PDB file of C-alpha atoms in Angstrom:
ATOM      1  CA  THR A  19      70.301 180.609 190.386  1.00 27.00           C
ATOM      2  CA  ALA A  20      67.590 181.530 187.897  1.00 30.00           C
ATOM      3  CA  PHE A  21      70.273 182.338 185.362  1.00 37.00           C
ATOM      4  CA  LYS A  22      71.800 178.886 185.713  1.00 34.00           C
ATOM      5  CA  GLN A  23      68.457 177.111 185.425  1.00 34.00           C
ATOM      6  CA  SER A  24      67.522 178.956 182.242  1.00 41.00           C
ATOM      7  CA  PHE A  25      70.975 179.094 180.701  1.00 38.00           C
ATOM      8  CA  ASP A  26      69.975 176.953 177.712  1.00 41.00           C
ATOM      9  CA  ALA A  27      66.992 179.190 176.866  1.00 44.00           C
ATOM     10  CA  ARG A  28      68.900 182.328 175.978  1.00 54.00           C
ATOM     11  CA  ARG A  29      68.477 184.347 172.780  1.00 57.00           C
ATOM     12  CA  ASP A  30      71.533 185.780 170.991  1.00 56.00           C
ATOM     13  CA  GLN A  31      71.780 189.111 169.244  1.00 62.00           C
ATOM     14  CA  GLN A  32      75.273 189.720 167.862  1.00 62.00           C
ATOM     15  CA  GLN A  33      77.041 193.032 167.349  1.00 65.00           C
ATOM     16  CA  PRO A  34      80.649 193.360 166.104  1.00 67.00           C
ATOM     17  CA  PHE A  35      83.202 195.319 168.148  1.00 70.00           C
ATOM     18  CA  TYR A  36      86.953 195.826 168.393  1.00 80.00           C
ATOM     19  CA  ASN A  37      87.657 196.623 172.046  1.00 89.00           C
ATOM     20  CA  ILE A  38      86.077 196.474 175.493  1.00 92.00           C
ATOM     21  CA  THR A  39      85.236 199.871 176.951  1.00 93.00           C
ATOM     22  CA  LEU A  40      85.499 200.211 180.722  1.00 94.00           C
ATOM     23  CA  ASP A  41      84.409 203.099 182.911  1.00 93.00           C
ATOM     24  CA  VAL A  42      86.947 204.961 185.054  1.00 94.00           C
ATOM     25  CA  PRO A  43      85.226 205.992 188.331  1.00 92.00           C
ATOM     26  CA  LYS A  44      85.904 209.495 189.593  1.00 89.00           C
ATOM     27  CA  LYS A  45      86.916 208.038 192.954  1.00 91.00           C
ATOM     28  CA  GLY A  46      89.370 205.677 191.304  1.00 92.00           C
ATOM     29  CA  GLY A  47      89.255 202.005 190.504  1.00 94.00           C
ATOM     30  CA  SER A  48      91.024 199.078 188.892  1.00 96.00           C
ATOM     31  CA  LEU A  49      90.737 196.809 185.877  1.00 96.00           C
ATOM     32  CA  GLU A  50      89.244 194.044 188.002  1.00 95.00           C
ATOM     33  CA  THR A  51      86.595 196.277 189.610  1.00 95.00           C
ATOM     34  CA  ALA A  52      85.693 197.775 186.229  1.00 94.00           C
ATOM     35  CA  LEU A  53      85.199 194.312 184.721  1.00 93.00           C
ATOM     36  CA  ALA A  54      83.130 193.274 187.734  1.00 92.00           C
ATOM     37  CA  SER A  55      80.989 196.382 187.326  1.00 90.00           C
ATOM     38  CA  MET A  56      80.486 195.568 183.643  1.00 88.00           C
ATOM     39  CA  CYS A  57      79.305 192.052 184.519  1.00 85.00           C
ATOM     40  CA  ARG A  58      77.073 193.202 187.354  1.00 84.00           C
ATOM     41  CA  GLY A  59      74.450 194.497 184.967  1.00 77.00           C
ATOM     42  CA  GLU A  60      71.353 196.599 185.471  1.00 81.00           C
ATOM     43  CA  LYS A  61      67.786 195.711 186.355  1.00 81.00           C
ATOM     44  CA  LEU A  62      65.053 196.336 183.799  1.00 81.00           C
ATOM     45  CA  THR A  63      61.420 196.324 184.927  1.00 83.00           C
ATOM     46  CA  ASP A  64      59.713 196.784 181.561  1.00 82.00           C
ATOM     47  CA  PHE A  65      61.230 193.989 179.458  1.00 78.00           C
ATOM     48  CA  ARG A  66      58.791 192.198 177.162  1.00 79.00           C
ATOM     49  CA  ASP A  67      59.420 188.450 176.724  1.00 76.00           C
ATOM     50  CA  ASP A  68      58.611 186.291 173.685  1.00 76.00           C
ATOM     51  CA  ASN A  69      55.024 185.869 174.887  1.00 80.00           C
ATOM     52  CA  GLY A  70      54.487 189.620 175.082  1.00 81.00           C
ATOM     53  CA  LYS A  71      54.444 189.664 178.880  1.00 83.00           C
ATOM     54  CA  ILE A  72      56.175 192.466 180.810  1.00 84.00           C
ATOM     55  CA  VAL A  73      58.683 190.977 183.248  1.00 79.00           C
ATOM     56  CA  SER A  74      61.666 192.084 185.301  1.00 79.00           C
ATOM     57  CA  CYS A  75      65.093 191.210 183.980  1.00 78.00           C
ATOM     58  CA  ILE A  76      68.785 191.938 184.380  1.00 77.00           C
ATOM     59  CA  LYS A  77      70.883 193.211 181.495  1.00 79.00           C
ATOM     60  CA  ARG A  78      74.564 192.477 181.786  1.00 79.00           C
ATOM     61  CA  ASP A  79      77.784 192.329 179.762  1.00 80.00           C
ATOM     62  CA  CYS A  80      80.218 189.459 180.077  1.00 82.00           C
ATOM     63  CA  LEU A  81      82.843 187.584 178.117  1.00 82.00           C
ATOM     64  CA  SER A  82      81.731 184.455 176.327  1.00 79.00           C
ATOM     65  CA  LYS A  83      84.660 183.262 174.232  1.00 77.00           C
ATOM     66  CA  LEU A  84      88.025 184.934 174.649  1.00 82.00           C
ATOM     67  CA  ASN A  85      90.197 185.931 171.740  1.00 84.00           C
ATOM     68  CA  ARG A  86      93.993 185.850 171.601  1.00 90.00           C
ATOM     69  CA  VAL A  87      94.196 189.614 172.132  1.00 92.00           C
ATOM     70  CA  CYS A  88      91.991 191.685 174.459  1.00 93.00           C
ATOM     71  CA  VAL A  89      92.087 195.460 174.089  1.00 95.00           C
ATOM     72  CA  PHE A  90      90.599 197.510 176.928  1.00 96.00           C
ATOM     73  CA  HIS A  91      89.625 201.134 176.328  1.00 96.00           C
ATOM     74  CA  LEU A  92      89.462 203.260 179.474  1.00 96.00           C
ATOM     75  CA  LYS A  93      86.807 205.990 179.419  1.00 95.00           C
ATOM     76  CA  ARG A  94      88.944 208.903 180.559  1.00 95.00           C
ATOM     77  CA  PHE A  95      86.905 211.574 178.764  1.00 93.00           C
ATOM     78  CA  GLU A  96      83.349 212.658 179.468  1.00 91.00           C
ATOM     79  CA  LEU A  97      80.969 215.575 179.037  1.00 90.00           C
ATOM     80  CA  ASN A  98      80.360 217.850 182.015  1.00 89.00           C
ATOM     81  CA  TYR A  99      76.611 218.437 181.898  1.00 90.00           C
ATOM     82  CA  VAL A 100      76.921 221.568 184.064  1.00 91.00           C
ATOM     83  CA  THR A 101      79.405 223.425 181.873  1.00 91.00           C
ATOM     84  CA  PHE A 102      78.793 221.322 178.727  1.00 90.00           C
ATOM     85  CA  GLN A 103      82.520 221.031 178.278  1.00 91.00           C
ATOM     86  CA  ARG A 104      84.520 217.879 177.630  1.00 92.00           C
ATOM     87  CA  VAL A 105      86.730 216.986 180.589  1.00 93.00           C
ATOM     88  CA  LYS A 106      89.308 214.336 181.364  1.00 94.00           C
ATOM     89  CA  LYS A 107      89.067 212.108 184.423  1.00 94.00           C
ATOM     90  CA  ASN A 108      92.508 211.898 186.002  1.00 94.00           C
ATOM     91  CA  SER A 109      91.427 209.576 188.809  1.00 94.00           C
ATOM     92  CA  ARG A 110      93.689 206.686 189.727  1.00 95.00           C
ATOM     93  CA  PHE A 111      93.042 203.473 187.798  1.00 96.00           C
ATOM     94  CA  THR A 112      95.261 200.469 188.453  1.00 97.00           C
ATOM     95  CA  PHE A 113      95.788 197.380 186.309  1.00 97.00           C
ATOM     96  CA  PRO A 114      97.870 194.218 186.820  1.00 96.00           C
ATOM     97  CA  MET A 115     100.648 192.768 184.710  1.00 96.00           C
ATOM     98  CA  GLU A 116      98.611 189.564 184.523  1.00 95.00           C
ATOM     99  CA  VAL A 117      94.855 189.077 184.787  1.00 95.00           C
ATOM    100  CA  ASP A 118      92.574 186.051 184.965  1.00 93.00           C
ATOM    101  CA  LEU A 119      89.465 186.803 182.899  1.00 91.00           C
ATOM    102  CA  TYR A 120      87.551 183.671 183.899  1.00 90.00           C
ATOM    103  CA  PRO A 121      85.462 185.358 186.655  1.00 89.00           C
ATOM    104  CA  TYR A 122      84.115 187.751 184.006  1.00 88.00           C
ATOM    105  CA  THR A 123      83.173 185.085 181.447  1.00 84.00           C
ATOM    106  CA  LEU A 124      79.689 183.755 180.857  1.00 79.00           C
ATOM    107  CA  HIS A 125      80.834 180.334 182.047  1.00 81.00           C
ATOM    108  CA  GLY A 126      82.317 181.780 185.224  1.00 82.00           C
ATOM    109  CA  LEU A 127      79.181 183.762 186.035  1.00 80.00           C
ATOM    110  CA  CYS A 128      76.913 180.774 185.412  1.00 75.00           C
ATOM    111  CA  ASN A 129      78.935 178.548 187.692  1.00 73.00           C
ATOM    112  CA  GLY A 130      78.992 181.069 190.523  1.00 63.00           C
ATOM    113  CA  ASP A 131      80.521 179.410 193.559  1.00 45.00           C
ATOM    114  CA  GLN A 132      81.149 176.298 191.466  1.00 48.00           C
ATOM    115  CA  GLY A 133      83.375 178.307 189.139  1.00 43.00           C
ATOM    116  CA  VAL A 134      86.609 177.321 190.839  1.00 48.00           C
ATOM    117  CA  ALA A 135      85.881 173.630 190.422  1.00 45.00           C
ATOM    118  CA  GLU A 136      84.492 173.993 186.888  1.00 51.00           C
ATOM    119  CA  LYS A 137      87.251 176.227 185.610  1.00 52.00           C
ATOM    120  CA  GLU A 138      89.601 173.346 184.861  1.00 51.00           C
ATOM    121  CA  ASN A 139      87.088 172.018 182.321  1.00 53.00           C
ATOM    122  CA  PHE A 140      86.709 175.353 180.530  1.00 55.00           C
ATOM    123  CA  GLU A 141      89.871 176.139 178.557  1.00 55.00           C
ATOM    124  CA  SER A 142      91.753 176.699 181.798  1.00 53.00           C
ATOM    125  CA  SER A 143      94.949 177.574 179.959  1.00 50.00           C
ATOM    126  CA  GLN A 144      93.223 180.291 177.911  1.00 63.00           C
ATOM    127  CA  GLN A 145      91.835 182.529 180.662  1.00 83.00           C
ATOM    128  CA  ARG A 146      95.132 184.070 181.794  1.00 91.00           C
ATOM    129  CA  TYR A 147      96.263 187.201 179.964  1.00 95.00           C
ATOM    130  CA  VAL A 148      99.503 189.160 180.265  1.00 96.00           C
ATOM    131  CA  LEU A 149      99.978 192.867 179.639  1.00 97.00           C
ATOM    132  CA  GLN A 150     101.800 193.578 176.368  1.00 97.00           C
ATOM    133  CA  GLY A 151     101.112 197.212 175.569  1.00 97.00           C
ATOM    134  CA  ILE A 152      99.955 200.474 177.147  1.00 97.00           C
ATOM    135  CA  VAL A 153      98.766 203.573 175.298  1.00 97.00           C
ATOM    136  CA  VAL A 154      99.181 206.680 177.477  1.00 97.00           C
ATOM    137  CA  HIS A 155      97.469 210.053 177.096  1.00 97.00           C
ATOM    138  CA  SER A 156      99.191 213.077 178.565  1.00 96.00           C
ATOM    139  CA  GLY A 157      97.287 216.349 178.746  1.00 94.00           C
ATOM    140  CA  THR A 158      93.689 217.505 179.036  1.00 93.00           C
ATOM    141  CA  ALA A 159      90.481 216.878 177.125  1.00 93.00           C
ATOM    142  CA  ASN A 160      91.280 219.786 174.800  1.00 91.00           C
ATOM    143  CA  TYR A 161      94.878 218.950 173.959  1.00 90.00           C
ATOM    144  CA  GLY A 162      97.434 216.292 174.691  1.00 94.00           C
ATOM    145  CA  HIS A 163      99.861 213.726 173.412  1.00 95.00           C
ATOM    146  CA  TYR A 164      99.716 209.945 172.935  1.00 97.00           C
ATOM    147  CA  TYR A 165     102.624 207.549 173.340  1.00 97.00           C
ATOM    148  CA  SER A 166     103.028 203.924 174.263  1.00 97.00           C
ATOM    149  CA  TYR A 167     104.944 201.359 176.281  1.00 98.00           C
ATOM    150  CA  ILE A 168     105.344 197.967 174.579  1.00 97.00           C
ATOM    151  CA  ASN A 169     106.826 194.665 175.669  1.00 97.00           C
ATOM    152  CA  VAL A 170     109.270 193.831 172.873  1.00 95.00           C
ATOM    153  CA  ASN A 171     110.721 190.342 173.204  1.00 92.00           C
ATOM    154  CA  GLY A 172     110.558 190.519 176.984  1.00 92.00           C
ATOM    155  CA  ALA A 173     111.960 194.060 177.272  1.00 96.00           C
ATOM    156  CA  TRP A 174     109.563 196.929 177.942  1.00 97.00           C
ATOM    157  CA  THR A 175     110.257 199.907 175.694  1.00 97.00           C
ATOM    158  CA  GLU A 176     108.894 203.454 175.473  1.00 97.00           C
ATOM    159  CA  PHE A 177     107.806 204.626 172.007  1.00 97.00           C
ATOM    160  CA  ASN A 178     107.302 208.393 172.146  1.00 96.00           C
ATOM    161  CA  ASP A 179     107.624 209.892 168.672  1.00 94.00           C
ATOM    162  CA  ALA A 180     111.361 209.864 167.915  1.00 95.00           C
ATOM    163  CA  THR A 181     112.190 208.784 171.460  1.00 95.00           C
ATOM    164  CA  VAL A 182     112.662 205.031 171.858  1.00 96.00           C
ATOM    165  CA  ARG A 183     114.176 203.936 175.158  1.00 96.00           C
ATOM    166  CA  PRO A 184     113.922 201.169 177.772  1.00 97.00           C
ATOM    167  CA  PHE A 185     111.100 201.395 180.281  1.00 97.00           C
ATOM    168  CA  ASP A 186     111.296 199.883 183.768  1.00 96.00           C
ATOM    169  CA  VAL A 187     107.702 198.721 184.027  1.00 95.00           C
ATOM    170  CA  ALA A 188     108.121 197.310 187.547  1.00 94.00           C
ATOM    171  CA  LYS A 189     109.266 200.643 189.000  1.00 94.00           C
ATOM    172  CA  LYS A 190     107.573 203.231 186.786  1.00 95.00           C
ATOM    173  CA  VAL A 191     104.209 201.858 185.683  1.00 96.00           C
ATOM    174  CA  GLU A 192     102.413 203.293 188.720  1.00 94.00           C
ATOM    175  CA  GLU A 193     103.941 206.746 188.293  1.00 93.00           C
ATOM    176  CA  GLU A 194     103.561 206.904 184.516  1.00 95.00           C
ATOM    177  CA  CYS A 195     100.285 205.074 183.853  1.00 96.00           C
ATOM    178  CA  PHE A 196      97.938 204.902 186.844  1.00 96.00           C
ATOM    179  CA  GLY A 197      96.996 208.588 187.044  1.00 94.00           C
ATOM    180  CA  GLY A 198      95.595 209.999 190.279  1.00 91.00           C
ATOM    181  CA  SER A 199      97.079 212.927 192.148  1.00 88.00           C
ATOM    182  CA  ALA A 200     100.431 213.859 193.634  1.00 85.00           C
ATOM    183  CA  VAL A 201     101.318 216.141 196.532  1.00 79.00           C
ATOM    184  CA  ASN A 202     103.831 218.856 195.681  1.00 76.00           C
ATOM    185  CA  VAL A 203     105.486 221.341 198.008  1.00 79.00           C
ATOM    186  CA  GLU A 204     105.164 224.894 196.687  1.00 78.00           C
ATOM    187  CA  TYR A 205     106.184 228.259 198.105  1.00 79.00           C
ATOM    188  CA  ASN A 206     103.283 230.576 198.911  1.00 80.00           C
ATOM    189  CA  ALA A 207     104.376 234.193 198.614  1.00 81.00           C
ATOM    190  CA  ALA A 208     101.390 235.511 200.577  1.00 82.00           C
ATOM    191  CA  LEU A 209     102.002 233.182 203.510  1.00 81.00           C
ATOM    192  CA  LYS A 210     105.778 233.283 203.024  1.00 80.00           C
ATOM    193  CA  GLN A 211     106.084 229.569 203.582  1.00 82.00           C
ATOM    194  CA  ASN A 212     106.026 226.267 201.770  1.00 84.00           C
ATOM    195  CA  ILE A 213     102.647 224.537 201.537  1.00 80.00           C
ATOM    196  CA  GLU A 214     101.563 221.141 200.228  1.00 79.00           C
ATOM    197  CA  CYS A 215      99.348 221.187 197.138  1.00 79.00           C
ATOM    198  CA  ALA A 216      97.613 218.215 195.544  1.00 81.00           C
ATOM    199  CA  ARG A 217      97.818 218.237 191.766  1.00 87.00           C
ATOM    200  CA  ASP A 218      96.204 215.879 189.273  1.00 90.00           C
ATOM    201  CA  ILE A 219      98.567 213.664 187.324  1.00 91.00           C
ATOM    202  CA  THR A 220      97.589 214.407 183.733  1.00 92.00           C
ATOM    203  CA  LYS A 221      99.315 211.384 182.183  1.00 95.00           C
ATOM    204  CA  SER A 222      97.539 208.052 182.475  1.00 96.00           C
ATOM    205  CA  ALA A 223      96.782 204.859 180.578  1.00 97.00           C
ATOM    206  CA  TYR A 224      94.122 205.204 177.887  1.00 96.00           C
ATOM    207  CA  MET A 225      94.242 201.750 176.272  1.00 97.00           C
ATOM    208  CA  LEU A 226      95.545 198.416 177.564  1.00 97.00           C
ATOM    209  CA  VAL A 227      96.557 195.527 175.326  1.00 97.00           C
ATOM    210  CA  TYR A 228      96.551 192.048 176.892  1.00 97.00           C
ATOM    211  CA  VAL A 229      97.651 188.892 175.084  1.00 95.00           C
ATOM    212  CA  ARG A 230      96.654 185.384 176.080  1.00 92.00           C
ATOM    213  CA  ALA A 231      99.431 183.745 178.076  1.00 89.00           C
ATOM    214  CA  ASP A 232      99.602 180.612 175.944  1.00 81.00           C
ATOM    215  CA  SER A 233      99.992 182.786 172.827  1.00 72.00           C
ATOM    216  CA  THR A 234     102.996 184.625 174.204  1.00 60.00           C
ATOM    217  CA  SER A 235     104.638 181.471 175.528  1.00 55.00           C
ATOM    218  CA  SER A 236     104.333 179.728 172.172  1.00 49.00           C
ATOM    219  CA  GLY A 237     106.709 182.263 170.689  1.00 45.00           C
ATOM    220  CA  GLY A 238     109.338 181.458 173.255  1.00 39.00           C
ATOM    221  CA  SER A 239     109.994 185.068 174.183  1.00 40.00           C
ATOM    222  CA  GLY A 240     106.996 185.804 176.364  1.00 42.00           C
ATOM    223  CA  SER A 241     106.020 188.799 174.224  1.00 42.00           C
ATOM    224  CA  VAL A 242     105.154 189.889 170.741  1.00 42.00           C
ATOM    225  CA  GLY A 243     107.134 191.839 168.196  1.00 40.00           C
ATOM    226  CA  ALA A 244     107.176 195.626 168.314  1.00 40.00           C
ATOM    227  CA  LEU A 245     105.751 196.043 164.823  1.00 36.00           C
ATOM    228  CA  GLY A 246     102.880 193.653 165.440  1.00 37.00           C
ATOM    229  CA  MET A 247     101.982 195.212 168.785  1.00 42.00           C
ATOM    230  CA  ALA A 248     102.270 198.761 167.475  1.00 39.00           C
ATOM    231  CA  GLY A 249      99.842 197.856 164.702  1.00 38.00           C
ATOM    232  CA  ALA A 250      97.398 196.432 167.222  1.00 39.00           C
ATOM    233  CA  VAL A 251      97.631 199.580 169.356  1.00 40.00           C
ATOM    234  CA  GLU A 252      97.111 201.955 166.444  1.00 37.00           C
ATOM    235  CA  THR A 253      94.182 200.111 164.858  1.00 35.00           C
ATOM    236  CA  GLY A 254      92.449 198.951 168.035  1.00 36.00           C
ATOM    237  CA  ALA A 255      93.684 195.417 167.366  1.00 34.00           C
ATOM    238  CA  ALA A 256      91.498 195.191 164.290  1.00 33.00           C
ATOM    239  CA  ALA A 257      93.635 192.451 162.812  1.00 31.00           C
ATOM    240  CA  THR A 258      93.416 190.235 165.868  1.00 32.00           C
ATOM    241  CA  THR A 259      89.947 190.957 167.267  1.00 33.00           C
ATOM    242  CA  THR A 260      87.881 191.282 164.100  1.00 31.00           C
ATOM    243  CA  GLY A 261      86.216 187.947 164.793  1.00 34.00           C
ATOM    244  CA  MET A 262      84.854 188.921 168.214  1.00 38.00           C
ATOM    245  CA  ARG A 263      81.212 189.895 168.619  1.00 36.00           C
ATOM    246  CA  LYS A 264      78.935 191.199 171.310  1.00 38.00           C
ATOM    247  CA  THR A 265      75.999 188.933 172.047  1.00 35.00           C
ATOM    248  CA  THR A 266      72.774 189.773 173.845  1.00 34.00           C
ATOM    249  CA  MET A 267      71.002 186.892 175.564  1.00 34.00           C
ATOM    250  CA  THR A 268      67.658 186.494 177.274  1.00 33.00           C
ATOM    251  CA  ALA A 269      66.409 183.676 179.470  1.00 32.00           C
ATOM    252  CA  THR A 270      63.124 183.133 181.282  1.00 30.00           C
ATOM    253  CA  THR A 271      62.373 181.067 184.384  1.00 27.00           C
ATOM    254  CA  LYS A 272      58.769 181.279 185.602  1.00 30.00           C
ATOM    255  CA  LYS A 273      58.240 185.001 186.307  1.00 28.00           C
ATOM    256  CA  THR A 274      61.879 186.056 186.208  1.00 28.00           C
ATOM    257  CA  THR A 275      63.672 186.992 183.006  1.00 29.00           C
ATOM    258  CA  ILE A 276      67.406 187.534 182.933  1.00 33.00           C
ATOM    259  CA  LEU A 277      68.892 189.529 180.094  1.00 39.00           C
ATOM    260  CA  SER A 278      72.633 189.442 179.578  1.00 36.00           C
ATOM    261  CA  SER A 279      75.206 189.998 176.870  1.00 36.00           C
ATOM    262  CA  ALA A 280      78.439 188.266 175.990  1.00 37.00           C
ATOM    263  CA  PHE A 281      81.477 188.666 173.812  1.00 37.00           C
ATOM    264  CA  ARG A 282      81.892 185.850 171.314  1.00 37.00           C
ATOM    265  CA  LYS A 283      84.214 184.984 168.498  1.00 37.00           C
ATOM    266  CA  ALA A 284      82.519 185.195 165.133  1.00 39.00           C
ATOM    267  CA  PRO A 285      82.626 182.231 162.777  1.00 42.00           C
ATOM    268  CA  PRO A 286      85.385 182.313 160.163  1.00 44.00           C
ATOM    269  CA  PRO A 287      84.434 183.983 156.884  1.00 45.00           C
ATOM    270  CA  SER A 288      83.074 181.637 154.252  1.00 42.00           C
TER     271      SER A 288
END
């Protein structure tokens, strides 16, 4: 409520970026829960407002203006502070073929419960994004291999070095891209019997490329070309997301200050 009342009193601090980094929980998660966690924010108790007064505030990340292409980077690698070794998180992380980003936008957060009614007045056709590319990492934190699955003119295709072949995304995306663990039956020589062993799946999605639905439909094929998508995957979509920026905003209502951040499209170069 305080955020809505002081929405027009925010202060912007812009920072350029190329992709949106999302945490992968050790217990597993999904694209939607990761975005919700990003927007949830954290409470700060020592924030100094424009008048020099120390107040409590909430710092959050959200999406302000959406670009044609959204690239999500999944934080699969981290430092183990016990062993001081880099490790890979193989926990299960799911993502949909189509996602509505409106609940994670600044407008959606400000509207709260009114968001459903207000959504139609806020670029309603530009909040729905469809999956167009997946970059997969197979291996550990010390070694591995990258390859991709790309929607080429409506047909999903695997691009793995010299191997280029069709990919049944409906049947294989969970097995090939979600990660997690699998139960295998192995023979134990000491017990002289087969036992079930849970093993981590070491191949999982590392980057996700989503394209706005109205952009894909305008081409008539429901997808983008292989060359264009491959370039976006390799460069972090630099050509299509260069204009996006990260914005930090502050707002004060009486004794409560709310600090948030948003992703905005930068103005065109002069």
